[in-house]
Amino acid sequence: MKKTKKSISILLSLVIVLTMSVCAYANETDSSSVKAPGYGTLKGYLESAGIGAMGYHETTVTYNNDNAQLGIKSVIKDINGNDISENSTLSDRGEIEHYWQWYPLSEGMYSIYATHEVRNGSKYGAKAVYTYTKI
């Protein structure tokens, strides 16, 4: 009986440790969307795969007959909220998808704030959505 209790206790401890280690490396994601006149729906998606991995950014619209550009602006902050690094990128005109990766995410980086936008169209106004993840 003692051996069975000890085996169960060890097994439960192992399960808890493995569960905690998986959670520590789980991806953080965020998404946001808004109706954008002339473009259907503007969607922003942000994913952080953790330190040593990447931050993945995606901006999409349903359609883009206005020949607009899709943009991504990303700011990485430290644990105190100070900006560490920032980057912005624009798609070619008329695209409906725009992707960008920040690689590698390194020590001292704590969170990513991203702006996903459609802009510079010939007829319709700009629109933006915002996403955030911890690293």
PDB file of C-alpha atoms in Angstrom:
ATOM      1  CA  MET A   1       0.000   0.000   0.000  1.00  0.00           C
ATOM      2  CA  LYS A   2       2.829   2.404   0.889  1.00  0.00           C
ATOM      3  CA  LYS A   3       4.529   1.682  -2.420  1.00  0.00           C
ATOM      4  CA  THR A   4       1.299   2.401  -4.328  1.00  0.00           C
ATOM      5  CA  LYS A   5       0.761   5.718  -2.497  1.00  0.00           C
ATOM      6  CA  LYS A   6       4.361   6.717  -3.130  1.00  0.00           C
ATOM      7  CA  SER A   7       4.078   5.802  -6.825  1.00  0.00           C
ATOM      8  CA  ILE A   8       0.862   7.793  -7.188  1.00  0.00           C
ATOM      9  CA  SER A   9       2.439  10.750  -5.391  1.00  0.00           C
ATOM     10  CA  ILE A  10       5.476  10.688  -7.675  1.00  0.00           C
ATOM     11  CA  LEU A  11       3.276  10.371 -10.753  1.00  0.00           C
ATOM     12  CA  LEU A  12       1.112  13.332  -9.695  1.00  0.00           C
ATOM     13  CA  SER A  13       4.211  15.421  -8.987  1.00  0.00           C
ATOM     14  CA  LEU A  14       5.577  14.611 -12.431  1.00  0.00           C
ATOM     15  CA  VAL A  15       2.276  15.551 -14.087  1.00  0.00           C
ATOM     16  CA  ILE A  16       2.228  18.889 -12.236  1.00  0.00           C
ATOM     17  CA  VAL A  17       5.817  19.698 -13.213  1.00  0.00           C
ATOM     18  CA  LEU A  18       5.196  18.815 -16.861  1.00  0.00           C
ATOM     19  CA  THR A  19       1.994  20.860 -16.931  1.00  0.00           C
ATOM     20  CA  MET A  20       3.795  23.886 -15.513  1.00  0.00           C
ATOM     21  CA  SER A  21       6.625  23.600 -18.029  1.00  0.00           C
ATOM     22  CA  VAL A  22       4.188  23.382 -20.949  1.00  0.00           C
ATOM     23  CA  CYS A  23       2.316  26.457 -19.695  1.00  0.00           C
ATOM     24  CA  ALA A  24       5.556  28.412 -19.396  1.00  0.00           C
ATOM     25  CA  TYR A  25       6.207  27.951 -23.104  1.00  0.00           C
ATOM     26  CA  ALA A  26       2.665  28.359 -24.397  1.00  0.00           C
ATOM     27  CA  ASN A  27       2.146  30.884 -27.175  1.00  0.00           C
ATOM     28  CA  GLU A  28       0.390  34.128 -26.318  1.00  0.00           C
ATOM     29  CA  THR A  29      -2.067  35.394 -28.946  1.00  0.00           C
ATOM     30  CA  ASP A  30      -4.426  38.297 -29.472  1.00  0.00           C
ATOM     31  CA  SER A  31      -6.711  39.314 -32.309  1.00  0.00           C
ATOM     32  CA  SER A  32      -9.032  42.185 -33.080  1.00  0.00           C
ATOM     33  CA  SER A  33     -11.329  43.141 -35.940  1.00  0.00           C
ATOM     34  CA  VAL A  34     -13.497  46.038 -37.077  1.00  0.00           C
ATOM     35  CA  LYS A  35     -15.745  46.820 -40.028  1.00  0.00           C
ATOM     36  CA  ALA A  36     -13.807  49.002 -42.466  1.00  0.00           C
ATOM     37  CA  PRO A  37     -15.899  50.791 -45.114  1.00  0.00           C
ATOM     38  CA  GLY A  38     -14.549  49.926 -48.556  1.00  0.00           C
ATOM     39  CA  TYR A  39     -12.480  47.006 -47.238  1.00  0.00           C
ATOM     40  CA  GLY A  40     -14.975  44.671 -45.531  1.00  0.00           C
ATOM     41  CA  THR A  41     -13.459  43.588 -42.228  1.00  0.00           C
ATOM     42  CA  LEU A  42     -10.012  44.665 -41.044  1.00  0.00           C
ATOM     43  CA  LYS A  43      -8.420  41.988 -38.847  1.00  0.00           C
ATOM     44  CA  GLY A  44      -5.249  42.079 -36.792  1.00  0.00           C
ATOM     45  CA  TYR A  45      -3.564  39.034 -35.273  1.00  0.00           C
ATOM     46  CA  LEU A  46      -0.494  38.897 -33.017  1.00  0.00           C
ATOM     47  CA  GLU A  47       1.299  35.847 -31.639  1.00  0.00           C
ATOM     48  CA  SER A  48       4.315  35.601 -29.363  1.00  0.00           C
ATOM     49  CA  ALA A  49       6.096  32.254 -29.216  1.00  0.00           C
ATOM     50  CA  GLY A  50       8.310  33.316 -26.285  1.00  0.00           C
ATOM     51  CA  ILE A  51      11.922  34.297 -25.660  1.00  0.00           C
ATOM     52  CA  GLY A  52      14.250  32.915 -28.331  1.00  0.00           C
ATOM     53  CA  ALA A  53      11.372  32.442 -30.742  1.00  0.00           C
ATOM     54  CA  MET A  54       9.372  34.967 -32.768  1.00  0.00           C
ATOM     55  CA  GLY A  55       6.570  37.485 -32.706  1.00  0.00           C
ATOM     56  CA  TYR A  56       4.199  36.928 -35.638  1.00  0.00           C
ATOM     57  CA  HIS A  57       2.008  39.771 -36.962  1.00  0.00           C
ATOM     58  CA  GLU A  58      -0.807  39.545 -39.498  1.00  0.00           C
ATOM     59  CA  THR A  59      -3.101  42.218 -40.983  1.00  0.00           C
ATOM     60  CA  THR A  60      -5.919  41.321 -43.388  1.00  0.00           C
ATOM     61  CA  VAL A  61      -8.920  42.906 -45.095  1.00  0.00           C
ATOM     62  CA  THR A  62     -11.776  41.163 -46.889  1.00  0.00           C
ATOM     63  CA  TYR A  63     -11.171  43.042 -50.153  1.00  0.00           C
ATOM     64  CA  ASN A  64      -9.057  45.966 -51.350  1.00  0.00           C
ATOM     65  CA  ASN A  65     -10.426  47.452 -54.565  1.00  0.00           C
ATOM     66  CA  ASP A  66      -9.345  50.884 -53.289  1.00  0.00           C
ATOM     67  CA  ASN A  67      -5.667  50.018 -53.857  1.00  0.00           C
ATOM     68  CA  ALA A  68      -4.841  50.814 -50.218  1.00  0.00           C
ATOM     69  CA  GLN A  69      -1.857  49.618 -48.187  1.00  0.00           C
ATOM     70  CA  LEU A  70      -1.932  47.397 -45.114  1.00  0.00           C
ATOM     71  CA  GLY A  71       0.348  48.360 -42.272  1.00  0.00           C
ATOM     72  CA  ILE A  72       1.801  46.870 -39.116  1.00  0.00           C
ATOM     73  CA  LYS A  73       3.506  48.899 -36.398  1.00  0.00           C
ATOM     74  CA  SER A  74       4.949  46.947 -33.494  1.00  0.00           C
ATOM     75  CA  VAL A  75       6.467  48.151 -30.225  1.00  0.00           C
ATOM     76  CA  ILE A  76       8.267  45.858 -27.788  1.00  0.00           C
ATOM     77  CA  LYS A  77       8.389  46.941 -24.146  1.00  0.00           C
ATOM     78  CA  ASP A  78      10.304  45.785 -21.095  1.00  0.00           C
ATOM     79  CA  ILE A  79       8.667  44.773 -17.803  1.00  0.00           C
ATOM     80  CA  ASN A  80       8.595  48.441 -16.684  1.00  0.00           C
ATOM     81  CA  GLY A  81       6.717  49.553 -19.816  1.00  0.00           C
ATOM     82  CA  ASN A  82       9.705  51.218 -21.468  1.00  0.00           C
ATOM     83  CA  ASP A  83      10.002  50.923 -25.253  1.00  0.00           C
ATOM     84  CA  ILE A  84      12.869  48.611 -26.210  1.00  0.00           C
ATOM     85  CA  SER A  85      12.386  48.424 -29.951  1.00  0.00           C
ATOM     86  CA  GLU A  86       9.863  49.296 -32.632  1.00  0.00           C
ATOM     87  CA  ASN A  87       9.300  48.527 -36.275  1.00  0.00           C
ATOM     88  CA  SER A  88       6.742  49.338 -38.941  1.00  0.00           C
ATOM     89  CA  THR A  89       6.055  47.889 -42.362  1.00  0.00           C
ATOM     90  CA  LEU A  90       3.621  48.573 -45.227  1.00  0.00           C
ATOM     91  CA  SER A  91       2.330  46.173 -47.859  1.00  0.00           C
ATOM     92  CA  ASP A  92       2.258  46.809 -51.573  1.00  0.00           C
ATOM     93  CA  ARG A  93      -0.894  48.587 -52.750  1.00  0.00           C
ATOM     94  CA  GLY A  94      -3.976  46.444 -53.293  1.00  0.00           C
ATOM     95  CA  GLU A  95      -2.924  43.548 -51.035  1.00  0.00           C
ATOM     96  CA  ILE A  96      -5.475  41.866 -48.759  1.00  0.00           C
ATOM     97  CA  GLU A  97      -2.924  40.147 -46.464  1.00  0.00           C
ATOM     98  CA  HIS A  98       0.263  41.453 -44.888  1.00  0.00           C
ATOM     99  CA  TYR A  99       2.532  39.435 -42.577  1.00  0.00           C
ATOM    100  CA  TRP A 100       5.641  40.202 -40.593  1.00  0.00           C
ATOM    101  CA  GLN A 101       7.808  38.373 -38.035  1.00  0.00           C
ATOM    102  CA  TRP A 102       9.971  39.782 -35.277  1.00  0.00           C
ATOM    103  CA  TYR A 103      12.798  37.311 -34.706  1.00  0.00           C
ATOM    104  CA  PRO A 104      14.305  36.499 -32.293  1.00  0.00           C
ATOM    105  CA  LEU A 105      12.564  37.761 -29.179  1.00  0.00           C
ATOM    106  CA  SER A 106      15.278  38.148 -26.554  1.00  0.00           C
ATOM    107  CA  GLU A 107      15.767  38.493 -22.798  1.00  0.00           C
ATOM    108  CA  GLY A 108      14.420  41.707 -21.328  1.00  0.00           C
ATOM    109  CA  MET A 109      11.506  41.845 -23.751  1.00  0.00           C
ATOM    110  CA  TYR A 110       8.184  41.591 -21.899  1.00  0.00           C
ATOM    111  CA  SER A 111       5.297  42.572 -24.193  1.00  0.00           C
ATOM    112  CA  ILE A 112       4.385  43.446 -27.778  1.00  0.00           C
ATOM    113  CA  TYR A 113       1.881  46.129 -28.758  1.00  0.00           C
ATOM    114  CA  ALA A 114       0.835  46.168 -32.413  1.00  0.00           C
ATOM    115  CA  THR A 115      -1.243  48.438 -34.620  1.00  0.00           C
ATOM    116  CA  HIS A 116      -2.790  46.835 -37.705  1.00  0.00           C
ATOM    117  CA  GLU A 117      -4.128  49.272 -40.288  1.00  0.00           C
ATOM    118  CA  VAL A 118      -5.469  49.859 -43.764  1.00  0.00           C
ATOM    119  CA  ARG A 119      -4.531  53.264 -45.215  1.00  0.00           C
ATOM    120  CA  ASN A 120      -3.553  55.325 -48.263  1.00  0.00           C
ATOM    121  CA  GLY A 121      -6.554  54.240 -50.326  1.00  0.00           C
ATOM    122  CA  SER A 122      -7.869  56.456 -53.110  1.00  0.00           C
ATOM    123  CA  LYS A 123     -11.476  56.671 -51.872  1.00  0.00           C
ATOM    124  CA  TYR A 124     -11.960  55.253 -48.363  1.00  0.00           C
ATOM    125  CA  GLY A 125     -10.513  56.422 -45.059  1.00  0.00           C
ATOM    126  CA  ALA A 126      -7.977  54.668 -42.869  1.00  0.00           C
ATOM    127  CA  LYS A 127      -8.956  52.221 -40.138  1.00  0.00           C
ATOM    128  CA  ALA A 128      -6.921  50.497 -37.412  1.00  0.00           C
ATOM    129  CA  VAL A 129      -7.158  47.785 -34.767  1.00  0.00           C
ATOM    130  CA  TYR A 130      -4.804  47.073 -31.875  1.00  0.00           C
ATOM    131  CA  THR A 131      -3.360  43.879 -30.390  1.00  0.00           C
ATOM    132  CA  TYR A 132      -1.191  43.036 -27.380  1.00  0.00           C
ATOM    133  CA  THR A 133       0.619  39.972 -26.037  1.00  0.00           C
ATOM    134  CA  LYS A 134       3.099  39.162 -23.328  1.00  0.00           C
ATOM    135  CA  ILE A 135       6.258  37.478 -24.537  1.00  0.00           C
TER     136      ILE A 135
END
